[in-house]
Amino acid sequence: MQFTRRFALFGFLATALSACASKFQTYNGPEVTRVVVLKEKRKMYLLHGNRALKSYEIALGFEPTGDKKIEGDGKTPEGHYRIDRRNPDSRFHLSLGISYPNQRDVADAKALGKEPGGDIFIHGEGTLVSKLKPDWTWGCIAVTNKEIEEVYAMVRTGTIISIFK
């Protein structure tokens, strides 16, 4: 009888502790010096120098062709930016902010009489829509929740991100 109680207590504690598993991982490998996104290939690479440390299949904005020009166009921007913030409380699990818009982006949008938009992130999964459509974001770069945990641990604020067609 006492063995059964101990076993039940052990099972309860193991379950409780696993429920507390953190979405925050640690990373002790080579520094990620650049993030490269190839929109047409739907791939994102974490690089150390010229060596790819990791690669990921990605989802993009719901209008994936072309460069982001204005707010609400559903496009993912193209160009060179920086990871400029971290959001541990993202509604998309975790997210890393991209420094869009830059001065060129603002000027391009203003020339069209529009706003450039903002809040472009690398983030995890969203709602059911993220499972039904290949490109479902409003211009962000999305990976799975498990993958964003890894990316979030590996990529530091200030890291360059280059987004290509």
mmCIF file of C-alpha atoms in Angstrom:
data_model
loop_
_atom_site.group_PDB
_atom_site.id
_atom_site.type_symbol
_atom_site.label_atom_id
_atom_site.label_comp_id
_atom_site.label_asym_id
_atom_site.label_seq_id
_atom_site.Cartn_x
_atom_site.Cartn_y
_atom_site.Cartn_z
ATOM 1 C CA MET A 1 0.000 0.000 0.000
ATOM 2 C CA GLN A 2 2.780 2.421 0.927
ATOM 3 C CA PHE A 3 4.601 1.558 -2.329
ATOM 4 C CA THR A 4 1.455 2.446 -4.311
ATOM 5 C CA ARG A 5 1.166 5.834 -2.573
ATOM 6 C CA ARG A 6 4.822 6.630 -3.232
ATOM 7 C CA PHE A 7 4.442 5.608 -6.846
ATOM 8 C CA ALA A 8 1.310 7.772 -7.196
ATOM 9 C CA LEU A 9 3.084 10.714 -5.550
ATOM 10 C CA PHE A 10 6.094 10.278 -7.855
ATOM 11 C CA GLY A 11 3.778 10.175 -10.886
ATOM 12 C CA PHE A 12 1.988 13.325 -9.747
ATOM 13 C CA LEU A 13 5.253 15.208 -9.182
ATOM 14 C CA ALA A 14 6.675 14.104 -12.544
ATOM 15 C CA THR A 15 3.523 15.287 -14.301
ATOM 16 C CA ALA A 16 3.500 18.601 -12.442
ATOM 17 C CA LEU A 17 7.147 19.280 -13.215
ATOM 18 C CA SER A 18 6.777 18.426 -16.900
ATOM 19 C CA ALA A 19 3.869 20.876 -17.122
ATOM 20 C CA CYS A 20 6.260 23.558 -15.907
ATOM 21 C CA ALA A 21 8.754 22.864 -18.699
ATOM 22 C CA SER A 22 10.030 26.173 -19.965
ATOM 23 C CA LYS A 23 9.745 27.485 -23.488
ATOM 24 C CA PHE A 24 13.095 29.175 -22.836
ATOM 25 C CA GLN A 25 16.034 27.082 -23.968
ATOM 26 C CA THR A 26 19.724 27.710 -23.467
ATOM 27 C CA TYR A 27 22.284 27.722 -26.253
ATOM 28 C CA ASN A 28 26.030 27.407 -25.840
ATOM 29 C CA GLY A 29 27.147 26.852 -29.437
ATOM 30 C CA PRO A 30 28.792 29.156 -31.965
ATOM 31 C CA GLU A 31 27.427 32.698 -32.150
ATOM 32 C CA VAL A 32 24.753 33.333 -34.758
ATOM 33 C CA THR A 33 26.289 36.201 -36.733
ATOM 34 C CA ARG A 34 23.541 36.551 -39.353
ATOM 35 C CA VAL A 35 20.040 35.328 -40.138
ATOM 36 C CA VAL A 36 19.344 34.844 -43.844
ATOM 37 C CA VAL A 37 15.825 34.444 -45.250
ATOM 38 C CA LEU A 38 15.216 33.252 -48.815
ATOM 39 C CA LYS A 39 11.573 34.045 -49.466
ATOM 40 C CA GLU A 40 11.163 32.119 -52.733
ATOM 41 C CA LYS A 41 12.628 28.971 -51.160
ATOM 42 C CA ARG A 42 10.692 29.499 -47.898
ATOM 43 C CA LYS A 43 13.920 28.922 -45.926
ATOM 44 C CA MET A 44 15.609 30.676 -43.034
ATOM 45 C CA TYR A 45 19.241 30.036 -42.100
ATOM 46 C CA LEU A 46 21.092 30.858 -38.893
ATOM 47 C CA LEU A 47 24.721 31.464 -39.842
ATOM 48 C CA HIS A 48 28.044 31.658 -38.037
ATOM 49 C CA GLY A 49 30.198 33.443 -40.602
ATOM 50 C CA ASN A 50 29.479 31.579 -43.846
ATOM 51 C CA ARG A 51 28.505 28.319 -42.141
ATOM 52 C CA ALA A 52 24.844 27.422 -41.653
ATOM 53 C CA LEU A 53 24.211 26.299 -38.086
ATOM 54 C CA LYS A 54 20.499 25.604 -38.599
ATOM 55 C CA SER A 55 17.886 25.906 -41.325
ATOM 56 C CA TYR A 56 14.110 26.128 -41.086
ATOM 57 C CA GLU A 57 11.098 25.908 -43.371
ATOM 58 C CA ILE A 58 9.167 29.170 -42.979
ATOM 59 C CA ALA A 59 5.796 30.753 -43.622
ATOM 60 C CA LEU A 60 5.614 34.353 -44.821
ATOM 61 C CA GLY A 61 3.078 37.101 -45.332
ATOM 62 C CA PHE A 62 -0.142 36.132 -47.098
ATOM 63 C CA GLU A 63 1.097 38.033 -50.196
ATOM 64 C CA PRO A 64 4.614 36.584 -50.311
ATOM 65 C CA THR A 65 5.721 37.891 -53.717
ATOM 66 C CA GLY A 66 7.508 41.248 -53.747
ATOM 67 C CA ASP A 67 8.908 43.617 -51.161
ATOM 68 C CA LYS A 68 6.795 45.136 -48.402
ATOM 69 C CA LYS A 69 5.950 48.735 -49.307
ATOM 70 C CA ILE A 70 2.976 49.775 -47.206
ATOM 71 C CA GLU A 71 1.066 48.862 -44.081
ATOM 72 C CA GLY A 72 -1.412 46.030 -44.578
ATOM 73 C CA ASP A 73 -0.028 44.749 -47.889
ATOM 74 C CA GLY A 74 0.638 41.288 -46.417
ATOM 75 C CA LYS A 75 4.188 41.237 -47.767
ATOM 76 C CA THR A 76 7.385 40.305 -45.968
ATOM 77 C CA PRO A 77 10.047 43.024 -46.329
ATOM 78 C CA GLU A 78 13.261 42.492 -48.279
ATOM 79 C CA GLY A 79 16.582 44.004 -47.294
ATOM 80 C CA HIS A 80 19.016 44.162 -44.412
ATOM 81 C CA TYR A 81 17.722 44.747 -40.902
ATOM 82 C CA ARG A 82 18.615 43.858 -37.311
ATOM 83 C CA ILE A 83 16.915 41.838 -34.627
ATOM 84 C CA ASP A 84 15.928 44.755 -32.413
ATOM 85 C CA ARG A 85 13.751 43.288 -29.652
ATOM 86 C CA ARG A 86 12.623 40.096 -27.972
ATOM 87 C CA ASN A 87 9.046 39.325 -26.963
ATOM 88 C CA PRO A 88 8.732 36.458 -24.468
ATOM 89 C CA ASP A 89 4.976 37.082 -24.185
ATOM 90 C CA SER A 90 4.133 37.020 -27.889
ATOM 91 C CA ARG A 91 0.692 35.772 -28.861
ATOM 92 C CA PHE A 92 2.691 33.637 -31.321
ATOM 93 C CA HIS A 93 4.558 31.768 -28.543
ATOM 94 C CA LEU A 94 7.861 33.734 -28.725
ATOM 95 C CA SER A 95 9.032 36.378 -31.167
ATOM 96 C CA LEU A 96 12.070 38.332 -32.302
ATOM 97 C CA GLY A 97 11.464 41.818 -33.668
ATOM 98 C CA ILE A 98 12.931 42.950 -36.979
ATOM 99 C CA SER A 99 13.967 46.600 -37.355
ATOM 100 C CA TYR A 100 11.530 47.245 -40.222
ATOM 101 C CA PRO A 101 10.889 49.967 -41.344
ATOM 102 C CA ASN A 102 14.276 51.524 -42.031
ATOM 103 C CA GLN A 103 14.734 55.004 -43.546
ATOM 104 C CA ARG A 104 14.449 53.672 -47.112
ATOM 105 C CA ASP A 105 11.232 51.831 -46.277
ATOM 106 C CA VAL A 106 9.703 54.959 -44.733
ATOM 107 C CA ALA A 107 10.691 57.074 -47.751
ATOM 108 C CA ASP A 108 9.277 54.489 -50.199
ATOM 109 C CA ALA A 109 5.930 54.393 -48.368
ATOM 110 C CA LYS A 110 5.743 58.180 -48.012
ATOM 111 C CA ALA A 111 6.367 58.520 -51.777
ATOM 112 C CA LEU A 112 3.202 56.453 -52.236
ATOM 113 C CA GLY A 113 1.322 58.614 -49.728
ATOM 114 C CA LYS A 114 1.080 55.680 -47.302
ATOM 115 C CA GLU A 115 2.521 54.415 -44.037
ATOM 116 C CA PRO A 116 5.139 51.618 -44.124
ATOM 117 C CA GLY A 117 3.646 49.586 -41.298
ATOM 118 C CA GLY A 118 5.774 47.836 -38.715
ATOM 119 C CA ASP A 119 5.825 45.081 -36.127
ATOM 120 C CA ILE A 120 7.565 42.554 -38.348
ATOM 121 C CA PHE A 121 8.775 39.550 -36.351
ATOM 122 C CA ILE A 122 10.175 36.059 -36.544
ATOM 123 C CA HIS A 123 7.643 34.118 -34.482
ATOM 124 C CA GLY A 124 6.002 30.805 -33.725
ATOM 125 C CA GLU A 125 2.659 29.426 -34.742
ATOM 126 C CA GLY A 126 -0.609 31.255 -34.601
ATOM 127 C CA THR A 127 -4.142 29.997 -34.675
ATOM 128 C CA LEU A 128 -5.597 27.215 -36.788
ATOM 129 C CA VAL A 129 -5.043 29.402 -39.877
ATOM 130 C CA SER A 130 -1.296 28.831 -39.529
ATOM 131 C CA LYS A 131 -1.901 25.126 -40.053
ATOM 132 C CA LEU A 132 -4.204 25.563 -43.053
ATOM 133 C CA LYS A 133 -2.314 28.084 -45.219
ATOM 134 C CA PRO A 134 1.349 27.970 -46.196
ATOM 135 C CA ASP A 135 1.743 31.778 -46.006
ATOM 136 C CA TRP A 136 -0.532 33.198 -43.354
ATOM 137 C CA THR A 137 1.199 36.056 -41.524
ATOM 138 C CA TRP A 138 0.744 39.802 -42.089
ATOM 139 C CA GLY A 139 4.372 40.045 -43.230
ATOM 140 C CA CYS A 140 6.232 38.197 -40.503
ATOM 141 C CA ILE A 141 8.408 35.093 -40.754
ATOM 142 C CA ALA A 142 6.885 32.108 -38.953
ATOM 143 C CA VAL A 143 8.285 28.767 -37.814
ATOM 144 C CA THR A 144 6.852 26.125 -35.489
ATOM 145 C CA ASN A 145 6.658 26.793 -31.758
ATOM 146 C CA LYS A 146 9.396 24.240 -31.089
ATOM 147 C CA GLU A 147 11.611 25.921 -33.698
ATOM 148 C CA ILE A 148 11.061 29.461 -32.391
ATOM 149 C CA GLU A 149 12.191 28.255 -28.973
ATOM 150 C CA GLU A 150 15.482 27.210 -30.564
ATOM 151 C CA VAL A 151 15.789 30.386 -32.672
ATOM 152 C CA TYR A 152 14.955 32.570 -29.656
ATOM 153 C CA ALA A 153 17.768 30.912 -27.676
ATOM 154 C CA MET A 154 20.317 31.177 -30.498
ATOM 155 C CA VAL A 155 19.746 34.657 -31.960
ATOM 156 C CA ARG A 156 20.750 37.721 -29.968
ATOM 157 C CA THR A 157 19.411 41.266 -30.159
ATOM 158 C CA GLY A 158 21.505 43.195 -32.681
ATOM 159 C CA THR A 159 22.026 40.234 -35.029
ATOM 160 C CA ILE A 160 21.780 41.183 -38.720
ATOM 161 C CA ILE A 161 18.905 39.640 -40.684
ATOM 162 C CA SER A 162 19.040 39.698 -44.477
ATOM 163 C CA ILE A 163 15.788 38.965 -46.285
ATOM 164 C CA PHE A 164 16.042 38.161 -49.988
ATOM 165 C CA LYS A 165 13.485 37.513 -52.723
#
